[in-house]
Short mmCIF file of N, CA and C in Angstrom, two decimals:
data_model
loop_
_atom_site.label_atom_id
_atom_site.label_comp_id
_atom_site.label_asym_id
_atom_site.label_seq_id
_atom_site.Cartn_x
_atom_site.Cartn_y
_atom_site.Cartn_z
N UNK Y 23 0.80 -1.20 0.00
CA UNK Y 23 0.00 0.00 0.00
C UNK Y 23 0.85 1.27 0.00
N UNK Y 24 2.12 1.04 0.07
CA UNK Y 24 2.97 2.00 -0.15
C UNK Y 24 3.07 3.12 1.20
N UNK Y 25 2.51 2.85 2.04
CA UNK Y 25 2.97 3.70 3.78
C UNK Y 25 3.41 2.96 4.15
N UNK Y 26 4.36 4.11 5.05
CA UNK Y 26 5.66 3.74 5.65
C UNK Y 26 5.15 3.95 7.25
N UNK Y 27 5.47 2.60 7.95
CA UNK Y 27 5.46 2.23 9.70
C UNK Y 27 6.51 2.84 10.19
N UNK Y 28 6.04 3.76 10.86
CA UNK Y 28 6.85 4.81 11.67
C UNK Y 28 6.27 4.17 13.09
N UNK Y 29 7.56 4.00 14.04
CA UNK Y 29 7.93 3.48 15.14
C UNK Y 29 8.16 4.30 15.84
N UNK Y 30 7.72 5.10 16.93
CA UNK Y 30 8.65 5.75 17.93
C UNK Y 30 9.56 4.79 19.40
N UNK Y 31 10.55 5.53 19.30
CA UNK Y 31 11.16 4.51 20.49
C UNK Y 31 10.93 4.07 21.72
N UNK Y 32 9.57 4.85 22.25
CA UNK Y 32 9.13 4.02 23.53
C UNK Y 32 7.94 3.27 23.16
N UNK Y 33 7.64 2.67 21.79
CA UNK Y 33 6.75 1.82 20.91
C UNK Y 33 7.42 0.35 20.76
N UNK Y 34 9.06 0.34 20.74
CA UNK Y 34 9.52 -0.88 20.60
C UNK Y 34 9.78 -1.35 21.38
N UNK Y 35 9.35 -2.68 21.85
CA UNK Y 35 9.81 -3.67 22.87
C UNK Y 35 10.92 -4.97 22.77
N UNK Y 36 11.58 -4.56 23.42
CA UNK Y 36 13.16 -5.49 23.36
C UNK Y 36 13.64 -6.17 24.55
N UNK Y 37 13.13 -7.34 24.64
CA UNK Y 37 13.25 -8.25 25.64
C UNK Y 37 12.63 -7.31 26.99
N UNK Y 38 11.37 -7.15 26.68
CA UNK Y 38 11.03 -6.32 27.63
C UNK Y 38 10.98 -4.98 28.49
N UNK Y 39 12.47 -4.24 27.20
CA UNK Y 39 12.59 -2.95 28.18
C UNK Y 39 12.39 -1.87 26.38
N UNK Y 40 11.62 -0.91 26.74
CA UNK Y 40 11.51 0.20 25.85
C UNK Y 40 12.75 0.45 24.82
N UNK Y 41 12.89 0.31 23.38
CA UNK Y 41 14.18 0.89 22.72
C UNK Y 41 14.42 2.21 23.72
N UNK Y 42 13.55 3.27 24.10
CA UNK Y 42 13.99 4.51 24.67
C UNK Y 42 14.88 3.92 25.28
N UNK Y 43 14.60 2.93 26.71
CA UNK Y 43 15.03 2.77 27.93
C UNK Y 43 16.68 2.30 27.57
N UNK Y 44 16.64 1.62 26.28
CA UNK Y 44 17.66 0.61 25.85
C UNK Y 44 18.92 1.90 25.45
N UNK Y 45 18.36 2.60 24.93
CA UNK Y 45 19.24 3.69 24.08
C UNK Y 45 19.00 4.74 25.56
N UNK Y 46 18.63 5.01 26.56
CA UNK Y 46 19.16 5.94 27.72
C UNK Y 46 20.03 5.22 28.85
N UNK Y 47 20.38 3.79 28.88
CA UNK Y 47 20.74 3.29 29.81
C UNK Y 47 22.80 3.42 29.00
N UNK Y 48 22.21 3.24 27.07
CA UNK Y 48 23.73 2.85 25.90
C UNK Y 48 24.02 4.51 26.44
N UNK Y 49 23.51 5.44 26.84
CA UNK Y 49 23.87 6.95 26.57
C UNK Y 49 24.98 7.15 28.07
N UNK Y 50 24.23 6.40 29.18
CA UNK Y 50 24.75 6.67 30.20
C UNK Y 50 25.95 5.80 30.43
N UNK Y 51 25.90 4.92 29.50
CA UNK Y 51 27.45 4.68 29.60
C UNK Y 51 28.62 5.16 29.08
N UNK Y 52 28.01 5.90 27.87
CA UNK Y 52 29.12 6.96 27.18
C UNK Y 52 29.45 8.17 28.24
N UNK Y 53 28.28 8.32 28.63
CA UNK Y 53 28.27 10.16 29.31
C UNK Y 53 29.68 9.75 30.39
N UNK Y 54 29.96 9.08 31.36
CA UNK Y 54 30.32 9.05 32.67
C UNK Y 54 31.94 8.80 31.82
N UNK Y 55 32.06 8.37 30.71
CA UNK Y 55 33.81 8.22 30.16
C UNK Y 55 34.42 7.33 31.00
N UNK Y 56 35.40 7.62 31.69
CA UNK Y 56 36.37 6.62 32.87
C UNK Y 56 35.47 5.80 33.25
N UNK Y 57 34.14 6.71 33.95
CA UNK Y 57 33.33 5.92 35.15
C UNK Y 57 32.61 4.97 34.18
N UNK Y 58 32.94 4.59 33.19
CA UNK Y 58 31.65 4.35 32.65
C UNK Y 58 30.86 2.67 32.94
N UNK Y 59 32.51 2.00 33.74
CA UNK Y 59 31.92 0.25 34.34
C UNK Y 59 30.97 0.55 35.89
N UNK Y 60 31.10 1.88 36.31
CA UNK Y 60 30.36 1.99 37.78
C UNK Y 60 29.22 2.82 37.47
N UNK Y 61 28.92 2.79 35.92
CA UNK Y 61 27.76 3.81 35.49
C UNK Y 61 26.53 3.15 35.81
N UNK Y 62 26.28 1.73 35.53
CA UNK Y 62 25.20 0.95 35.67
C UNK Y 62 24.45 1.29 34.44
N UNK Y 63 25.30 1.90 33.41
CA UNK Y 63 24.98 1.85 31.53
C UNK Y 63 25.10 0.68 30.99
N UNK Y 64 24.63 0.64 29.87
CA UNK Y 64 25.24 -0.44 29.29
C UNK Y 64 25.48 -0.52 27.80
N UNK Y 65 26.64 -1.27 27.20
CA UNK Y 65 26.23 -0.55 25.50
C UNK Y 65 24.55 -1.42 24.63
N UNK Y 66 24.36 -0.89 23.77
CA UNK Y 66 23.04 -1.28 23.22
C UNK Y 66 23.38 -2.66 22.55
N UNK Y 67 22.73 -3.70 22.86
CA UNK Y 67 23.13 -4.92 22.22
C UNK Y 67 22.09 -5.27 21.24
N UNK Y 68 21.51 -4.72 20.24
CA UNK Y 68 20.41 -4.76 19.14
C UNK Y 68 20.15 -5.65 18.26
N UNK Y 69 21.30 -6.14 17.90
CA UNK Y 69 21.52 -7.58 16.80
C UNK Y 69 20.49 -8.42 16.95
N UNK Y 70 20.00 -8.44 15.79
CA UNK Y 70 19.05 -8.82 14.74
C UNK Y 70 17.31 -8.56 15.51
N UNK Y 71 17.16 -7.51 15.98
CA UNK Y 71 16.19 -7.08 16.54
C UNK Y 71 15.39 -6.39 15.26
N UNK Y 72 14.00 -6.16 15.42
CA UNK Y 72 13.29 -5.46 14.38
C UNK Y 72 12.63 -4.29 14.90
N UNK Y 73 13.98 -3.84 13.82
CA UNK Y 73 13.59 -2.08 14.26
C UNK Y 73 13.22 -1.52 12.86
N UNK Y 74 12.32 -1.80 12.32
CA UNK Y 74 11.58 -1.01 11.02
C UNK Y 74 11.08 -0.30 11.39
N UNK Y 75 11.03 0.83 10.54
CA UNK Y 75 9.95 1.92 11.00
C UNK Y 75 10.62 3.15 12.12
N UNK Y 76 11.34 2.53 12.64
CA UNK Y 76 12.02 3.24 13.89
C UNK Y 76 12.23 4.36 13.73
N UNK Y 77 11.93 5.54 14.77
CA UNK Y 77 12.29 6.90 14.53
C UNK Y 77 13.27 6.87 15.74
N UNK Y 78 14.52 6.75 15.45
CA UNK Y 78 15.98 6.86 16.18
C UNK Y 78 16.82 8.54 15.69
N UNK Y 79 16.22 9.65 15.39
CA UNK Y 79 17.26 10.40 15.00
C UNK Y 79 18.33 11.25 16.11
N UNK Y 80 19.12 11.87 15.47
CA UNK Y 80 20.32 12.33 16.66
C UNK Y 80 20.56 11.46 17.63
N UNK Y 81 20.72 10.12 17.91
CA UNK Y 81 21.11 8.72 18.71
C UNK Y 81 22.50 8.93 18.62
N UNK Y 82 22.75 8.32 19.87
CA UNK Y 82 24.06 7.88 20.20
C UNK Y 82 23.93 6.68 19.69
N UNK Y 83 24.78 5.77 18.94
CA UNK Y 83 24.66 4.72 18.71
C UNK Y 83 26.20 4.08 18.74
N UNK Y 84 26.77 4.93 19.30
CA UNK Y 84 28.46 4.63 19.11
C UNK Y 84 28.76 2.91 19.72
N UNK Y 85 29.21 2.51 19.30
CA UNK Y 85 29.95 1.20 19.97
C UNK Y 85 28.74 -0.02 20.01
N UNK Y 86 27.06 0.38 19.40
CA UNK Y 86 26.20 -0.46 19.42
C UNK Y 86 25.86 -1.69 18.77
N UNK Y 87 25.72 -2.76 18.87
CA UNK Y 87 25.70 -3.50 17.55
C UNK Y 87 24.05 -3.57 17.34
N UNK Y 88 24.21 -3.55 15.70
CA UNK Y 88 22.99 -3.76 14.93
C UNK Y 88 23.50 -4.80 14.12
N UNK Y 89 24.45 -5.95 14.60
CA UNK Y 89 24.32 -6.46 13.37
C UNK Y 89 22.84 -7.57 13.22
N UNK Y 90 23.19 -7.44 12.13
CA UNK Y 90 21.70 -8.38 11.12
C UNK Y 90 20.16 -7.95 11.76
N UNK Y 91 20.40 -6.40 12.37
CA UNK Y 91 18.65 -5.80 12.68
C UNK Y 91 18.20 -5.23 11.73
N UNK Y 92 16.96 -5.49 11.76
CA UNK Y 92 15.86 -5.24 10.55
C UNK Y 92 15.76 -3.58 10.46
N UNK Y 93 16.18 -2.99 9.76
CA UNK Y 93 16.06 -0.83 9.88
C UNK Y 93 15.49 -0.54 8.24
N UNK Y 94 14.51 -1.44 8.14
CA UNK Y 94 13.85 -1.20 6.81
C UNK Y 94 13.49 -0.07 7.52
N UNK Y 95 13.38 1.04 6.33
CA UNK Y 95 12.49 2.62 6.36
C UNK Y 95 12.94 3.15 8.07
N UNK Y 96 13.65 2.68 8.44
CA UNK Y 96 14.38 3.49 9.55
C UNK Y 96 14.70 4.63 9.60
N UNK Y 97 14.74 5.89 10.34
CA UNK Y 97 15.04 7.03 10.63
C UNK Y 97 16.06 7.32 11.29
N UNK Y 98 17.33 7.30 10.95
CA UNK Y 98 18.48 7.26 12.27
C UNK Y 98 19.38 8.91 11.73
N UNK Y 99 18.42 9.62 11.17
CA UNK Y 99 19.44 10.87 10.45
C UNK Y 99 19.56 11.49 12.09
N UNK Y 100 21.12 11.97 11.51
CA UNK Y 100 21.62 12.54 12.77
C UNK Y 100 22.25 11.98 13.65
N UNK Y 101 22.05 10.66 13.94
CA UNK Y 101 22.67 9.58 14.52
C UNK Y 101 24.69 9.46 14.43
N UNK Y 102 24.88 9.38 15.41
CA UNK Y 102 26.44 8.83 15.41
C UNK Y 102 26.96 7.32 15.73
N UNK Y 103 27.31 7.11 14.91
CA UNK Y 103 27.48 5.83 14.45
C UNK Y 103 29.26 5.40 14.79
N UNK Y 104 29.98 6.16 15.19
CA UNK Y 104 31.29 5.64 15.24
C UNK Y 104 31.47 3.95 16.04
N UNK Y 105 32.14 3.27 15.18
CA UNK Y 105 32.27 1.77 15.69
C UNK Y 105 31.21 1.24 15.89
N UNK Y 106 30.47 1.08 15.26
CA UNK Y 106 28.95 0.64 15.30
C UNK Y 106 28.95 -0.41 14.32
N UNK Y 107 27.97 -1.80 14.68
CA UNK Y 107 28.47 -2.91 14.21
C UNK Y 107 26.92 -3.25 13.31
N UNK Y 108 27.23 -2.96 11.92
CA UNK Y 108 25.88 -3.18 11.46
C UNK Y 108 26.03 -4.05 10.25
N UNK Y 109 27.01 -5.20 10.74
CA UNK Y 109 27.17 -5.81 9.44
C UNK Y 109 25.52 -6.43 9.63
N UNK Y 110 25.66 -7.18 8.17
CA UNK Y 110 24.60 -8.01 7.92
C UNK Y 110 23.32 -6.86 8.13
N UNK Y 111 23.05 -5.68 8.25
CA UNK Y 111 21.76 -5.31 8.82
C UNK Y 111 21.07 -5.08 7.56
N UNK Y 112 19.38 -4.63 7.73
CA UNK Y 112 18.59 -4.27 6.67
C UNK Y 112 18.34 -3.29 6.36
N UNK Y 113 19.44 -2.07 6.16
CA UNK Y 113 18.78 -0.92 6.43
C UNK Y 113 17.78 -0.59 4.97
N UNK Y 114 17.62 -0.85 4.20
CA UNK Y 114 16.61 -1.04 2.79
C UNK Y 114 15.96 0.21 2.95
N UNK Y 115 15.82 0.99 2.17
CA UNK Y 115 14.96 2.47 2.46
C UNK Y 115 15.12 3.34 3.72
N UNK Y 116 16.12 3.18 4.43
CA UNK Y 116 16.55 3.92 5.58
C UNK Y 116 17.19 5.32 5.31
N UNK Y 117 16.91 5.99 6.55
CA UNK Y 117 17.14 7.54 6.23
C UNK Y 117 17.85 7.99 6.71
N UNK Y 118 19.40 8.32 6.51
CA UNK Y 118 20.46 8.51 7.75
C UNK Y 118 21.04 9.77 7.07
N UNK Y 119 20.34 10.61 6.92
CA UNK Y 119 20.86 11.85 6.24
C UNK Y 119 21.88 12.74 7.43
N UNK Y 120 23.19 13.13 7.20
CA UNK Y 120 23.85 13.71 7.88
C UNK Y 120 24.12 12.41 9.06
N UNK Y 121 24.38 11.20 9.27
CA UNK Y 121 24.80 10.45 10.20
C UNK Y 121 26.21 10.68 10.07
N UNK Y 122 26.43 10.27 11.12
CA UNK Y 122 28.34 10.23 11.56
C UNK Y 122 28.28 8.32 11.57
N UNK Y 123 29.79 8.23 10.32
CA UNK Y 123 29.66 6.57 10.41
C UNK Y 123 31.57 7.09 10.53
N UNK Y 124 32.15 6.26 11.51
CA UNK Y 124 33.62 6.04 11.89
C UNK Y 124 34.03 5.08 12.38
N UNK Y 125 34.52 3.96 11.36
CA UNK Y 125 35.06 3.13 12.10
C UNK Y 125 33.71 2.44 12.20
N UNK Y 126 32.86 2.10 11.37
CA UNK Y 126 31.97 1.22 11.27
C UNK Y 126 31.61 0.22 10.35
N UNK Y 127 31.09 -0.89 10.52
CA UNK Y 127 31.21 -2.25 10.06
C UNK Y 127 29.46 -2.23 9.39
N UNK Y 128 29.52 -1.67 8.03
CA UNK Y 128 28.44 -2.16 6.91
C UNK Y 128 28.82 -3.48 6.20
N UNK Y 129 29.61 -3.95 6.88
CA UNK Y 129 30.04 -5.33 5.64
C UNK Y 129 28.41 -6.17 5.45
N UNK Y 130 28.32 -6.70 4.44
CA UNK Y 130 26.95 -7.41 4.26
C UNK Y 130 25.92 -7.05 4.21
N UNK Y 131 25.83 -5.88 4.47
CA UNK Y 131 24.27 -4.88 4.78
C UNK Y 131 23.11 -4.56 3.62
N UNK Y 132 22.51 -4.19 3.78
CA UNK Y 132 21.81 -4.12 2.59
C UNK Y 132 21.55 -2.67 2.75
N UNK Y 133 21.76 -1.80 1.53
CA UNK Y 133 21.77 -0.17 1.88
C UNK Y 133 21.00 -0.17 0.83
N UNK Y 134 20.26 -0.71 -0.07
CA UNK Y 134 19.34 -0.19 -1.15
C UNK Y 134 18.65 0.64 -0.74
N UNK Y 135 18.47 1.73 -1.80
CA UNK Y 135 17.63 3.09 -1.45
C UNK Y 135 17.55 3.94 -0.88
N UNK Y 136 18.73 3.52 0.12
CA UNK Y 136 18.97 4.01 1.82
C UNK Y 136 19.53 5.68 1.48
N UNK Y 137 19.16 6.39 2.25
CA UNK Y 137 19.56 8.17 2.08
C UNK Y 137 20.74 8.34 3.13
N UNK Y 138 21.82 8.82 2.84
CA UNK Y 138 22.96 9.03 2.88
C UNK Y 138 23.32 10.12 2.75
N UNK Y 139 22.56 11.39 2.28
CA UNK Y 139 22.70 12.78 2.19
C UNK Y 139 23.43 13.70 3.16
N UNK Y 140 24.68 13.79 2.68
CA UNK Y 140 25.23 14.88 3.84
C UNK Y 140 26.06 13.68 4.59
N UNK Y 141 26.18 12.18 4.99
CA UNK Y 141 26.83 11.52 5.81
C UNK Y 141 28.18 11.28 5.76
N UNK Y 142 28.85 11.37 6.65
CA UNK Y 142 29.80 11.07 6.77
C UNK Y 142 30.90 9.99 7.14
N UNK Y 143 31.61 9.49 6.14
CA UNK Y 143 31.98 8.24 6.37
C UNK Y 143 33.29 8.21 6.66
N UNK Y 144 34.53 7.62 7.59
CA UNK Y 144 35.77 7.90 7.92
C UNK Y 144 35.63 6.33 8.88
N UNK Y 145 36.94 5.50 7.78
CA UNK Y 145 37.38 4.27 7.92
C UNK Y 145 35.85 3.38 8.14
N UNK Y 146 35.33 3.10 7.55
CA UNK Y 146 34.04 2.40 7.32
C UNK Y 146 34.45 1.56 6.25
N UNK Y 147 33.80 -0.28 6.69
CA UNK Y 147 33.81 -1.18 5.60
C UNK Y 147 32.78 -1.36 4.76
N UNK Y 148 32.34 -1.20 4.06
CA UNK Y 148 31.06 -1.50 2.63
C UNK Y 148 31.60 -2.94 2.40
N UNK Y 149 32.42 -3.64 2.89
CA UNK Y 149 32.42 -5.25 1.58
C UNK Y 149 31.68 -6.23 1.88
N UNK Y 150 31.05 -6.30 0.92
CA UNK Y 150 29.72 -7.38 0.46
C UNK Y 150 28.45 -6.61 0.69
N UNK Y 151 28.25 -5.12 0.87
CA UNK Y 151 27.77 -4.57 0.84
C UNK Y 151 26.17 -4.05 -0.18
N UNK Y 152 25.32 -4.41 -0.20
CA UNK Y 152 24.34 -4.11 -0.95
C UNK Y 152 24.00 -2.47 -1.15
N UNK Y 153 24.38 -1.79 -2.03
CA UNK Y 153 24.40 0.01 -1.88
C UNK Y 153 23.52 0.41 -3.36
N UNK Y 154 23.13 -0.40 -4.50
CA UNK Y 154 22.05 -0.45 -5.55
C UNK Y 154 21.20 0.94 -4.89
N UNK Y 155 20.97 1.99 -5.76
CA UNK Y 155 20.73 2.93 -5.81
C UNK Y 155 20.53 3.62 -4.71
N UNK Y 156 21.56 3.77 -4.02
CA UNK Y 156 21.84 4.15 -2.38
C UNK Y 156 21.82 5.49 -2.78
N UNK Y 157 21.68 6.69 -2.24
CA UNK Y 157 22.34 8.46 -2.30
C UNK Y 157 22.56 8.48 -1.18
N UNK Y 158 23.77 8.97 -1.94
CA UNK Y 158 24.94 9.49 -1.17
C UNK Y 158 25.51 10.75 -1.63
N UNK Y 159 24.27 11.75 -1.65
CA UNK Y 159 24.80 12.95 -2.22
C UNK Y 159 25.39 13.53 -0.88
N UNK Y 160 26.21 14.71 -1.51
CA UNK Y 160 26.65 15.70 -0.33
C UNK Y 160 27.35 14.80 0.66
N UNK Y 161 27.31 13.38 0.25
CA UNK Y 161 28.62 12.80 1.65
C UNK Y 161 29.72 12.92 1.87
N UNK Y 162 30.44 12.73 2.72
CA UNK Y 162 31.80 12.52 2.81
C UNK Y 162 32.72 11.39 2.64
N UNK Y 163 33.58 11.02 2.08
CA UNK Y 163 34.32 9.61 2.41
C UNK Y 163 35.86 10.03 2.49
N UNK Y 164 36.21 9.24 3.65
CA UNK Y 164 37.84 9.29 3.96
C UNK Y 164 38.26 7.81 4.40
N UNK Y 165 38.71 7.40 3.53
CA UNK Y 165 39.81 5.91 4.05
C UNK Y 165 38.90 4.47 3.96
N UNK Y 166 37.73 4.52 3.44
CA UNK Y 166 36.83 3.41 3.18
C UNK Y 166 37.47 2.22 2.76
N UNK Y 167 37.36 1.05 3.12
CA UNK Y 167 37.44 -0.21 3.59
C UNK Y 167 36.30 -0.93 2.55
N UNK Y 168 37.02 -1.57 1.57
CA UNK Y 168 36.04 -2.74 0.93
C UNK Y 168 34.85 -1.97 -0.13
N UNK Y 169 35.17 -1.10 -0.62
CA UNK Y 169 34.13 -0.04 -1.52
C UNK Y 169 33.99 -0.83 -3.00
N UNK Y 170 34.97 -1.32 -3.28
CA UNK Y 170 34.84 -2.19 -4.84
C UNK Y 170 34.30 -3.61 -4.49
N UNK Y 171 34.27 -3.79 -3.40
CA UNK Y 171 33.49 -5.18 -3.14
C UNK Y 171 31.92 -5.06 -2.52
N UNK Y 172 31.40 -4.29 -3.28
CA UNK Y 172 29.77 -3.87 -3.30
C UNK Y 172 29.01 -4.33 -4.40
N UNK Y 173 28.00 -4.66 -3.99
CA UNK Y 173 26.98 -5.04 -4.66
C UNK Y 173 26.03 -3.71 -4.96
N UNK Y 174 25.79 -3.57 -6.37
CA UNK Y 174 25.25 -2.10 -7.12
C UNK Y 174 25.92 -0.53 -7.01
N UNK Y 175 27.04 -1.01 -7.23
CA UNK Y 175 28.20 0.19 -6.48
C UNK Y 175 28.14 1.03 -7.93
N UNK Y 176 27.63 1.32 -9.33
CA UNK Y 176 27.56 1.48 -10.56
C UNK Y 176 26.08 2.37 -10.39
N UNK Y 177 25.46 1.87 -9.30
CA UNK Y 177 23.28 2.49 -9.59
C UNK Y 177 23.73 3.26 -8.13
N UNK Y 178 24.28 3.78 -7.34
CA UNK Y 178 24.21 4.40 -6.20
C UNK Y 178 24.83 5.84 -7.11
N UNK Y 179 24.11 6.74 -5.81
CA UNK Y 179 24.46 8.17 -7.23
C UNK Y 179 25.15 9.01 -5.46
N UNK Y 180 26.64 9.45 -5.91
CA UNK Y 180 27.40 10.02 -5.46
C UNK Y 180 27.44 12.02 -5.39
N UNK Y 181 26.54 12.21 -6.52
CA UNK Y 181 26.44 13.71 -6.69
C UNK Y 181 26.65 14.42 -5.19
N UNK Y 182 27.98 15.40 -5.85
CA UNK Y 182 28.47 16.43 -4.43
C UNK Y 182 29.35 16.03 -3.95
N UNK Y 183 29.13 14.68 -3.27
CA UNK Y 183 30.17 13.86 -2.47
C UNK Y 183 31.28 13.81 -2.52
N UNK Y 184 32.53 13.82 -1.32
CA UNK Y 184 33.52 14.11 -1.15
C UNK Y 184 34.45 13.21 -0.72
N UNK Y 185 35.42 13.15 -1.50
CA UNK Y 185 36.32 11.58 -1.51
C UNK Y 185 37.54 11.98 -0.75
N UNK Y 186 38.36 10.96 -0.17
CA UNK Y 186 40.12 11.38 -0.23
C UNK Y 186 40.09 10.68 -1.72
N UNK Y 187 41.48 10.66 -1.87
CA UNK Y 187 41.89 10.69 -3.28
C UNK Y 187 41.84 9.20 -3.40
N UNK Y 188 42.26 7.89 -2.73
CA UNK Y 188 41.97 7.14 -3.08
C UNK Y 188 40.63 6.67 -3.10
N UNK Y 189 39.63 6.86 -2.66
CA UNK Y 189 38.55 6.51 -2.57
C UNK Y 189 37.67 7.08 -3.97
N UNK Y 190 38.26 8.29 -4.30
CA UNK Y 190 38.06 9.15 -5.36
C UNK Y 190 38.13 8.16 -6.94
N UNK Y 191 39.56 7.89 -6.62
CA UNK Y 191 40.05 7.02 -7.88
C UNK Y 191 39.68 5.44 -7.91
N UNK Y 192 38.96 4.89 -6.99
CA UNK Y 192 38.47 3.49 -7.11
C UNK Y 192 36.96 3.70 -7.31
N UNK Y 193 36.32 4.69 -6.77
CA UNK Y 193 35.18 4.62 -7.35
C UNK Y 193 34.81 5.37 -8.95
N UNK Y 194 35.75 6.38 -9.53
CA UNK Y 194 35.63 7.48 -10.51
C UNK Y 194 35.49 6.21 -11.51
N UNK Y 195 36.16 5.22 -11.72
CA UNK Y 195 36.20 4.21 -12.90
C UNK Y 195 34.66 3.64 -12.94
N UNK Y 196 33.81 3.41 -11.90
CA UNK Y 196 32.92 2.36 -12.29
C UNK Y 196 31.62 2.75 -11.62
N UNK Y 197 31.42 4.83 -11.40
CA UNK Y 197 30.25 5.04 -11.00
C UNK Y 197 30.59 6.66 -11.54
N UNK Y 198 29.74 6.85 -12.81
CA UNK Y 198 29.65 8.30 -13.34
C UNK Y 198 29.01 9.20 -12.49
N UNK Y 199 28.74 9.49 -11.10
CA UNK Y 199 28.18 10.33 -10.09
C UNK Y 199 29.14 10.85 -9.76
N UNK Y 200 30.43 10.30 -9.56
CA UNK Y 200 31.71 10.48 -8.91
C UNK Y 200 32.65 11.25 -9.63
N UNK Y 201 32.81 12.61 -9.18
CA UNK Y 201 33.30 13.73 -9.71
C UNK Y 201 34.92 14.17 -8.87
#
């Protein structure tokens, strides 16, 4: 029918405790730094949970794993993503416009359609990566990990986007977006 299931985060239930609760308990373990084993935080353990629909934006998500969770039509723009473990995940029509990705693990993922506008990517793996008409306008890339070992890396449209030089010259051959 073509609408999109929008989730808010005290809507999802995860082994019983609210995504909110899940993502304020992952926050309070970042906040405290040193303290952070006497915080009584904990990091977000998400893997292979179904979070479609999810409205997650501006999230801490640093150090969380998502791998193999369902983020069809997901909302995570704004989100920081450094070391964040999302191999295998679904993000399929997901909206991460302006996310911070560092040092994060897309290996296997499925990024079809997924919005990428404005994001920023620094030492991130794509290999085996599903990215088939991904945008990724206005992004950033520095030092990417596994970019020629993507699946639809030719239908993802790069317009704007900002390379280091090698990343520049492995994708310029085999995706005309890439300027």
């Amino acid at each position: 029918n073509g609408e999109i299931d929008m989730r808010m985060q005290n809507d999802i239930i995860i082994n019983g405790k609210s995504l909110d609760t899940i993502l304020a308990l992952h926050n309070k373990f970042f906040r405290k730094g040193i303290l952070s084993l006497f915080s009584k935080g904990q990091i977000a353990d998400l893997s292979g949970c179904d979070l479609h629909g999810a409205q997650i934006q501006k999230v801490n998500l640093n150090g969380a794993n998502l791998s193999g969770a369902n983020l069809i039509t997901a909302n995570l723009s704004g989100s920081s993503l450094i070391g964040t473990l999302l191999n295998g995940a679904n993000l399929y029509r997901a909206t991460l416009i302006q996310a911070q990705f560092i040092q994060a693990d897309l290996s296997g993922s499925n990024l079809k359609w997924a919005n990428f506008h404005g994001a920023f990517f620094k030492g991130v793996n794509f290999g085996g990566a599903n990215i088939s008409e991904a945008h990724f306008e206005s992004a950033y890339f520095d030092n990417i990990i596994n970019i020629l070992d993507t699946e639809g890396l030719e239908t993802a449209n790069f317009k704007d986007a900002k390379f280091d030089e090698k990343t520049k010259q492995l994708l310029a051959s085999v995706n005309e977006t890439v300027k």
